Structure formats: structure tokens, C-alpha cells
mmCIF file of C-alpha atoms in Angstrom:
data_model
loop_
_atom_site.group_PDB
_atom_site.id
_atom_site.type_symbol
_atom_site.label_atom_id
_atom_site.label_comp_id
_atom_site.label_asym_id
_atom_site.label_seq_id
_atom_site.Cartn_x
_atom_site.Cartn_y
_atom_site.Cartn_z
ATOM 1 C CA UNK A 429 12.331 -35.525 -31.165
ATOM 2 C CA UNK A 430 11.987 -33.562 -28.213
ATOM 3 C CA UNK A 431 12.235 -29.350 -28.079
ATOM 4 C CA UNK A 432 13.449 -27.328 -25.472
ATOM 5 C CA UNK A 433 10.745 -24.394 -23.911
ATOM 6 C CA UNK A 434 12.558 -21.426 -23.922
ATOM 7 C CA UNK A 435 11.934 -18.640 -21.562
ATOM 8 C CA UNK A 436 10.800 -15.007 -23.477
ATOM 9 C CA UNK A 437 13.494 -13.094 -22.957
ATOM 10 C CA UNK A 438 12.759 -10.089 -20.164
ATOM 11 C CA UNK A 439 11.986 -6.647 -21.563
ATOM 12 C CA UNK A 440 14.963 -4.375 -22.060
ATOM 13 C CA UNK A 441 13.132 -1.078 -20.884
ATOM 14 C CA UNK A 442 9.552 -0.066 -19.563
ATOM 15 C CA UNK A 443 8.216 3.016 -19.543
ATOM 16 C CA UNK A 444 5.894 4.198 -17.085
ATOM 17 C CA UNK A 445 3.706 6.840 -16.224
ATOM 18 C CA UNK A 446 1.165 7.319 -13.209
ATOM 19 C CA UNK A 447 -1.301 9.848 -11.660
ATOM 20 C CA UNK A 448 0.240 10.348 -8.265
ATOM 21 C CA UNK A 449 -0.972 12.357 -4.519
ATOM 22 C CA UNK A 450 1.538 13.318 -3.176
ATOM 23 C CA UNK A 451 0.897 13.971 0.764
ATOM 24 C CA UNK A 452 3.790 15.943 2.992
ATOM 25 C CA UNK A 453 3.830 15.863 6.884
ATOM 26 C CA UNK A 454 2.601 18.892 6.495
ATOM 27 C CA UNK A 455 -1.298 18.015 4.271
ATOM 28 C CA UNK A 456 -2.550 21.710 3.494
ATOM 29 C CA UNK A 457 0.760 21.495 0.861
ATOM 30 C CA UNK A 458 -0.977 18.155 -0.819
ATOM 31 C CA UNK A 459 -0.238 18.846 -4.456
ATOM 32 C CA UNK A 460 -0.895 15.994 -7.389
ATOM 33 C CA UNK A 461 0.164 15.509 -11.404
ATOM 34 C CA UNK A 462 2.157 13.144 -13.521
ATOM 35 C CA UNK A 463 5.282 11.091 -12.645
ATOM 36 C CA UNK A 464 7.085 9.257 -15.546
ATOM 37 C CA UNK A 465 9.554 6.766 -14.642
ATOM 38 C CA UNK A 466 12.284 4.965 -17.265
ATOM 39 C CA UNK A 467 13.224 1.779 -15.854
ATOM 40 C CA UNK A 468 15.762 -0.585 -16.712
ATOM 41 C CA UNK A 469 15.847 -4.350 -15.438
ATOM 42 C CA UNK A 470 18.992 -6.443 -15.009
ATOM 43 C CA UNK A 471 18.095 -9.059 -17.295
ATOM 44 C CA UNK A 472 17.337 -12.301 -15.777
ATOM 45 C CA UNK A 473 18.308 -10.720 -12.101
ATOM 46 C CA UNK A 474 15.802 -10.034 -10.093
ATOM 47 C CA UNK A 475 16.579 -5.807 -9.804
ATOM 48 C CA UNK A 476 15.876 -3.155 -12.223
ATOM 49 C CA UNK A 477 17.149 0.302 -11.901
ATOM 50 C CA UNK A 478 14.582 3.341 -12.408
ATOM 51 C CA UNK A 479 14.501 7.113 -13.127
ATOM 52 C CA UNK A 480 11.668 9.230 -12.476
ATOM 53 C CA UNK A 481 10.201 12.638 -13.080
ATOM 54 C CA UNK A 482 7.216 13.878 -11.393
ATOM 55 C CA UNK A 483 4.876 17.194 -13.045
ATOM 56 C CA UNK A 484 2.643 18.352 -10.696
ATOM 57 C CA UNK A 485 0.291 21.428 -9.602
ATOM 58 C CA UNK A 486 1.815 24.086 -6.997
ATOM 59 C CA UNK A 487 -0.360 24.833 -4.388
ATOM 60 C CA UNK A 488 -0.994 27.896 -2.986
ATOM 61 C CA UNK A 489 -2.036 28.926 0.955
ATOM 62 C CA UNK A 490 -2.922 32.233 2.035
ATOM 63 C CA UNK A 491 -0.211 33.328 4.670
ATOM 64 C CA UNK A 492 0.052 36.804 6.598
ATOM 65 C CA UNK A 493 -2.768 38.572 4.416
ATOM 66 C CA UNK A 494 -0.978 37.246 0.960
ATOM 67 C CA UNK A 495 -0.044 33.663 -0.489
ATOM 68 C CA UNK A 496 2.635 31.445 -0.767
ATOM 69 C CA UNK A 497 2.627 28.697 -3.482
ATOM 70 C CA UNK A 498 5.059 26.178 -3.848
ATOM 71 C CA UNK A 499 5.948 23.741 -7.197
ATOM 72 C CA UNK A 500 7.877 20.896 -6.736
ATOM 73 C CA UNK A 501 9.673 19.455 -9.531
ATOM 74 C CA UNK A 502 10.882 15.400 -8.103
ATOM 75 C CA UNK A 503 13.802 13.519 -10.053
ATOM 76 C CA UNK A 504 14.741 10.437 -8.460
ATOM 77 C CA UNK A 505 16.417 7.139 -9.070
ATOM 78 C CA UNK A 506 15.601 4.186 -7.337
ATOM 79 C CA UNK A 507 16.971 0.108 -7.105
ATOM 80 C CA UNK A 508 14.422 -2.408 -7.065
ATOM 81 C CA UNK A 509 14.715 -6.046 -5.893
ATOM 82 C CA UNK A 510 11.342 -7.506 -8.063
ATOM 83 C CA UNK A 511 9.245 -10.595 -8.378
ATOM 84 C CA UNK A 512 7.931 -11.038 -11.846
ATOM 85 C CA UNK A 513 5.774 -13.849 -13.125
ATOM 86 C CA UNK A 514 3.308 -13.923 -15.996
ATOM 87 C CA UNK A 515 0.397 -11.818 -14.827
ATOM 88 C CA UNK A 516 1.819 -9.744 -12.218
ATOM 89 C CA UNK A 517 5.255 -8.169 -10.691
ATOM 90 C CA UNK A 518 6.062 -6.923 -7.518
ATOM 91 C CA UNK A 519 8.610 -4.394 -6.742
ATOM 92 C CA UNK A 520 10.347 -2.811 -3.721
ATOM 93 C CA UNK A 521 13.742 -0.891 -2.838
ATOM 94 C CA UNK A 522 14.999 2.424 -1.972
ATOM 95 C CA UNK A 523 14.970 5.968 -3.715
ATOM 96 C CA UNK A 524 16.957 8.520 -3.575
ATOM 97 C CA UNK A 525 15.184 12.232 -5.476
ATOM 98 C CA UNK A 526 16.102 15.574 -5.945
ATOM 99 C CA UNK A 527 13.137 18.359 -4.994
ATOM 100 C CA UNK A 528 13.319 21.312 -7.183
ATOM 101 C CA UNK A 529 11.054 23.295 -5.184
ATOM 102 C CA UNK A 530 9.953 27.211 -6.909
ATOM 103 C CA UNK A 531 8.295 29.261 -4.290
ATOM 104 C CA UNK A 532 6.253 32.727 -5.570
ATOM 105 C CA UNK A 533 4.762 34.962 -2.734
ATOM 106 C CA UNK A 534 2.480 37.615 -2.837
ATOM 107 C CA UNK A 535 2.366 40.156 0.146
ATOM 108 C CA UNK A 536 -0.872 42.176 1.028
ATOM 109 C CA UNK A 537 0.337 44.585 -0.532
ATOM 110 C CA UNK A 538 0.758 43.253 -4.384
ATOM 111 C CA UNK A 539 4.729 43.077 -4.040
ATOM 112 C CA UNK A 540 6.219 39.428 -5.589
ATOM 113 C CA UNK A 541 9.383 37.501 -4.976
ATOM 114 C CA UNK A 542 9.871 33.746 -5.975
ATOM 115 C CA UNK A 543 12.640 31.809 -5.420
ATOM 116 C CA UNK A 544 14.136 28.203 -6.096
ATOM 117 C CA UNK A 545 15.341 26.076 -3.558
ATOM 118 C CA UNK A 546 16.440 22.335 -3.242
ATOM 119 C CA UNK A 547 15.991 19.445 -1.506
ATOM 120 C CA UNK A 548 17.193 15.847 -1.262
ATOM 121 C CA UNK A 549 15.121 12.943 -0.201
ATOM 122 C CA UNK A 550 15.352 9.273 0.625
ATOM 123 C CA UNK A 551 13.173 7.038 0.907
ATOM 124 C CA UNK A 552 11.653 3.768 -0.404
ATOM 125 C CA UNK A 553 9.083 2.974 -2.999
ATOM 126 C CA UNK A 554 6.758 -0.648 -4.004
ATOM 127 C CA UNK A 555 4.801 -1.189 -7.079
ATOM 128 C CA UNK A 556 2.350 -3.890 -7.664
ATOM 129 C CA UNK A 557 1.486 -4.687 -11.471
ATOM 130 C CA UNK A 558 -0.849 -6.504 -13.131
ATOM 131 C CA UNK A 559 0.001 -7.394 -16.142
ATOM 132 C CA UNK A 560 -2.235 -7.715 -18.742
ATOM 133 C CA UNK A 561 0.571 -9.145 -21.452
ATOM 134 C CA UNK A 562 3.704 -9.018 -21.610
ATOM 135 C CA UNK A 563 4.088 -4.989 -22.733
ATOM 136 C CA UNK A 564 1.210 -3.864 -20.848
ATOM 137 C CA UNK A 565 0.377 -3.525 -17.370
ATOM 138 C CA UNK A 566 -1.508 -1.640 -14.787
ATOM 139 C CA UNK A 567 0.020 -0.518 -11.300
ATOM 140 C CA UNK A 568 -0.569 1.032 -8.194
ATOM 141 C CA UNK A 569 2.836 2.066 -6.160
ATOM 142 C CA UNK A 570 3.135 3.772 -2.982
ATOM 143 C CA UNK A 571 6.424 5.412 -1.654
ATOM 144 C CA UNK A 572 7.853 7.295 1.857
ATOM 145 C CA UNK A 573 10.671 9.819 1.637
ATOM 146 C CA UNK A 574 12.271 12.269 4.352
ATOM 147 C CA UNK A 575 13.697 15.393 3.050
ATOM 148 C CA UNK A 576 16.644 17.599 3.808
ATOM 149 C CA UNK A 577 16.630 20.015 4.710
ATOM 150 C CA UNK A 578 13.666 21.089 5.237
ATOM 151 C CA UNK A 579 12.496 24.301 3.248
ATOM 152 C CA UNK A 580 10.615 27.132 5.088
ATOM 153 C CA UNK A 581 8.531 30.054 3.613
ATOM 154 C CA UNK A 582 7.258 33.094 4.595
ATOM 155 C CA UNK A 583 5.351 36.054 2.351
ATOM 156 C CA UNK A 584 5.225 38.977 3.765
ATOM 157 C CA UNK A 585 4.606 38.713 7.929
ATOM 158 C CA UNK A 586 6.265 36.758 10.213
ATOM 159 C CA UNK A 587 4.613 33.428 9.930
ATOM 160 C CA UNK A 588 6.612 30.588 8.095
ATOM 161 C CA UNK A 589 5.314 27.674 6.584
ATOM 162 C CA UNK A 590 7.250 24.902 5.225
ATOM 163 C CA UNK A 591 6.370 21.540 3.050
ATOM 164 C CA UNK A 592 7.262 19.205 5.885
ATOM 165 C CA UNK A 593 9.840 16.811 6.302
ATOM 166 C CA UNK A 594 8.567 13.711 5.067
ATOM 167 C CA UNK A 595 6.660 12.771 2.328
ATOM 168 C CA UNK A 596 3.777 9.537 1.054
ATOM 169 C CA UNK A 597 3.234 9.143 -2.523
ATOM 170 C CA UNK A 598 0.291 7.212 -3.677
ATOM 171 C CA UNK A 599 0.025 6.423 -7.474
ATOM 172 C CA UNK A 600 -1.683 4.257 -9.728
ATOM 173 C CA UNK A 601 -0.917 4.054 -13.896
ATOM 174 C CA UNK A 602 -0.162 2.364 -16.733
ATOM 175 C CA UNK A 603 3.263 0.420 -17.785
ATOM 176 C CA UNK A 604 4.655 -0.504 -21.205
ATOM 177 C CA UNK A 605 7.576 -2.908 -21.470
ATOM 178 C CA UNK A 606 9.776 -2.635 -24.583
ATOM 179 C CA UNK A 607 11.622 -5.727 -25.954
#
């Protein structure tokens, strides 16, 4: 009597969540935190579809005798085209975000203003995993994304400062595949 081997069926959802740098064209607005991505393979087909949410710090630069800080608030969804074996997957495609950016300034002379502004990005983002079983895994992931438009800030003087029109991520976390 002979039995058939059957394949485990792929996971129906992993969860993800990674320490990330984030590093603009322009570094002095380097900021860092959290991004959580939901992703959702095709099955058997090599692609999975993603959404992501990044939580990170605002910096802050002094400009014209006060500050200027800037938190960015990422969502993005992104199509990858993956290789996934036993102990390790690779994954690559493009991403598409929207940047939630809320600016506060402060001018020399105490007065405040903030104000949120928006941006779109796209870009493209890989992710290699090591899998440790088949629900847990380690990654790193890097990513590249231009933004428009391009969002400028001043405090109180005339000097503007903006957070650049392109971005790198680098990140590195954990990843937990649901059956």
C-alpha cells in the first residue's frame, strides 16, 4: 500500500511586526518605531498581498531660533511575488503608502501652530525570512519610496525645511503565520 505526501497547506495570514530606520533624502529628519504589516498570501501562488502601519518618533530640528518637528504616520499596501521553502522565504514587489505627516512649530518667541499634511509614496520593498517553523520566523526587509509632493516647513523665519523626496527603510522583526 503506498500513501501519497501531501504538501502542508500555506498559511492563510501572517502577522508581522518590525523595528524599522527610516532614512529620508534629507538624514537630519531620520526618525524610527514600529511597523506592523497584515499580509495575506494567494494560496499556492507565489504573491501575497500586504498592509502596513508604521508608529514612529517625530523628530524635532531647531529652525530660525525655534523648532520644527515632524510625525509621520505610513499606511501602505504592497504586492509581493515570493519564494518560500521550508526554512526561509524571500519576498519582493512594489508599495504604494499614504504619509500622514503632523508638523508642530515653535517660534522664538513661544507662539505654536501644527498642522497635518499628506503625502503619497511609491516605491518597492524585499524581505528575507528565516524561518524557524512553520508560524515563526525572523526577517530583515529593506524598502525605497519617492514621495509626492514633497512637504516643506518653516517655524517662524524664512528658512524651510522639508522631509525630502525619497525615502530607505531598513527593518528587521519577527513574523507569525496563522493557519
Amino acid at each position: 500500500v503506498t500513501r501519497a505526501i501531501s504538501r502542508p497547506s500555506p498559511p492563510r495570514l501572517e502577522l508581522a511586526a518590525a523595528y524599522a530606520a527610516v532614512i529620508p533624502t534629507r538624514p537630519e529628519w531620520t526618525r524610527q518605531g514600529v511597523t506592523l504589516r497584515l499580509t495575506v498570501p494567494f494560496g499556492r501562488l507565489p504573491l501575497a498581498a500586504s498592509l502596513d502601519a508604521g508608529l514612529g518618533l517625530a523628530p524635532a530640528l531647531p529652525l530660525d531660533g525655534g523648532s520644527i518637528g515632524a510625525r509621520v504616520w505610513p499606511i501602505g499596501l504592497g504586492l509581493a511575488a515570493r519564494l518560500v521553502r521550508p526554512r526561509f522565504r524571500l519576498a519582493i514587489g512594489p508599495r504604494v503608502s499614504l504619509q500622514i505627516v503632523e508638523a508642530a512649530a515653535i517660534g522664538p518667541d513661544g507662539r505654536r501652530g501644527s498642522a497635518t499634511t499628506f503625502s503619497a509614496g511609491l516605491g518597492l520593498h524585499g524581505e528575507a525570512a528565516w524561518l524557524f517553523s512553520r508560524h515563526v520566523g525572523a526577517f530583515i526587509s529593506v524598502g525605497g519610496e519617492a514621495l509626492l509632493p514633497r512637504q516643506q516647513f518653516a517655524s517662524a523665519g524664512p528658512t524651510m525645511t522639508d522631509l525630502g523626496a525619497a525615502l530607505v527603510e531598513l527593518g528587521a522583526g519577527l513574523t507569525f503565520a496563522l493557519p
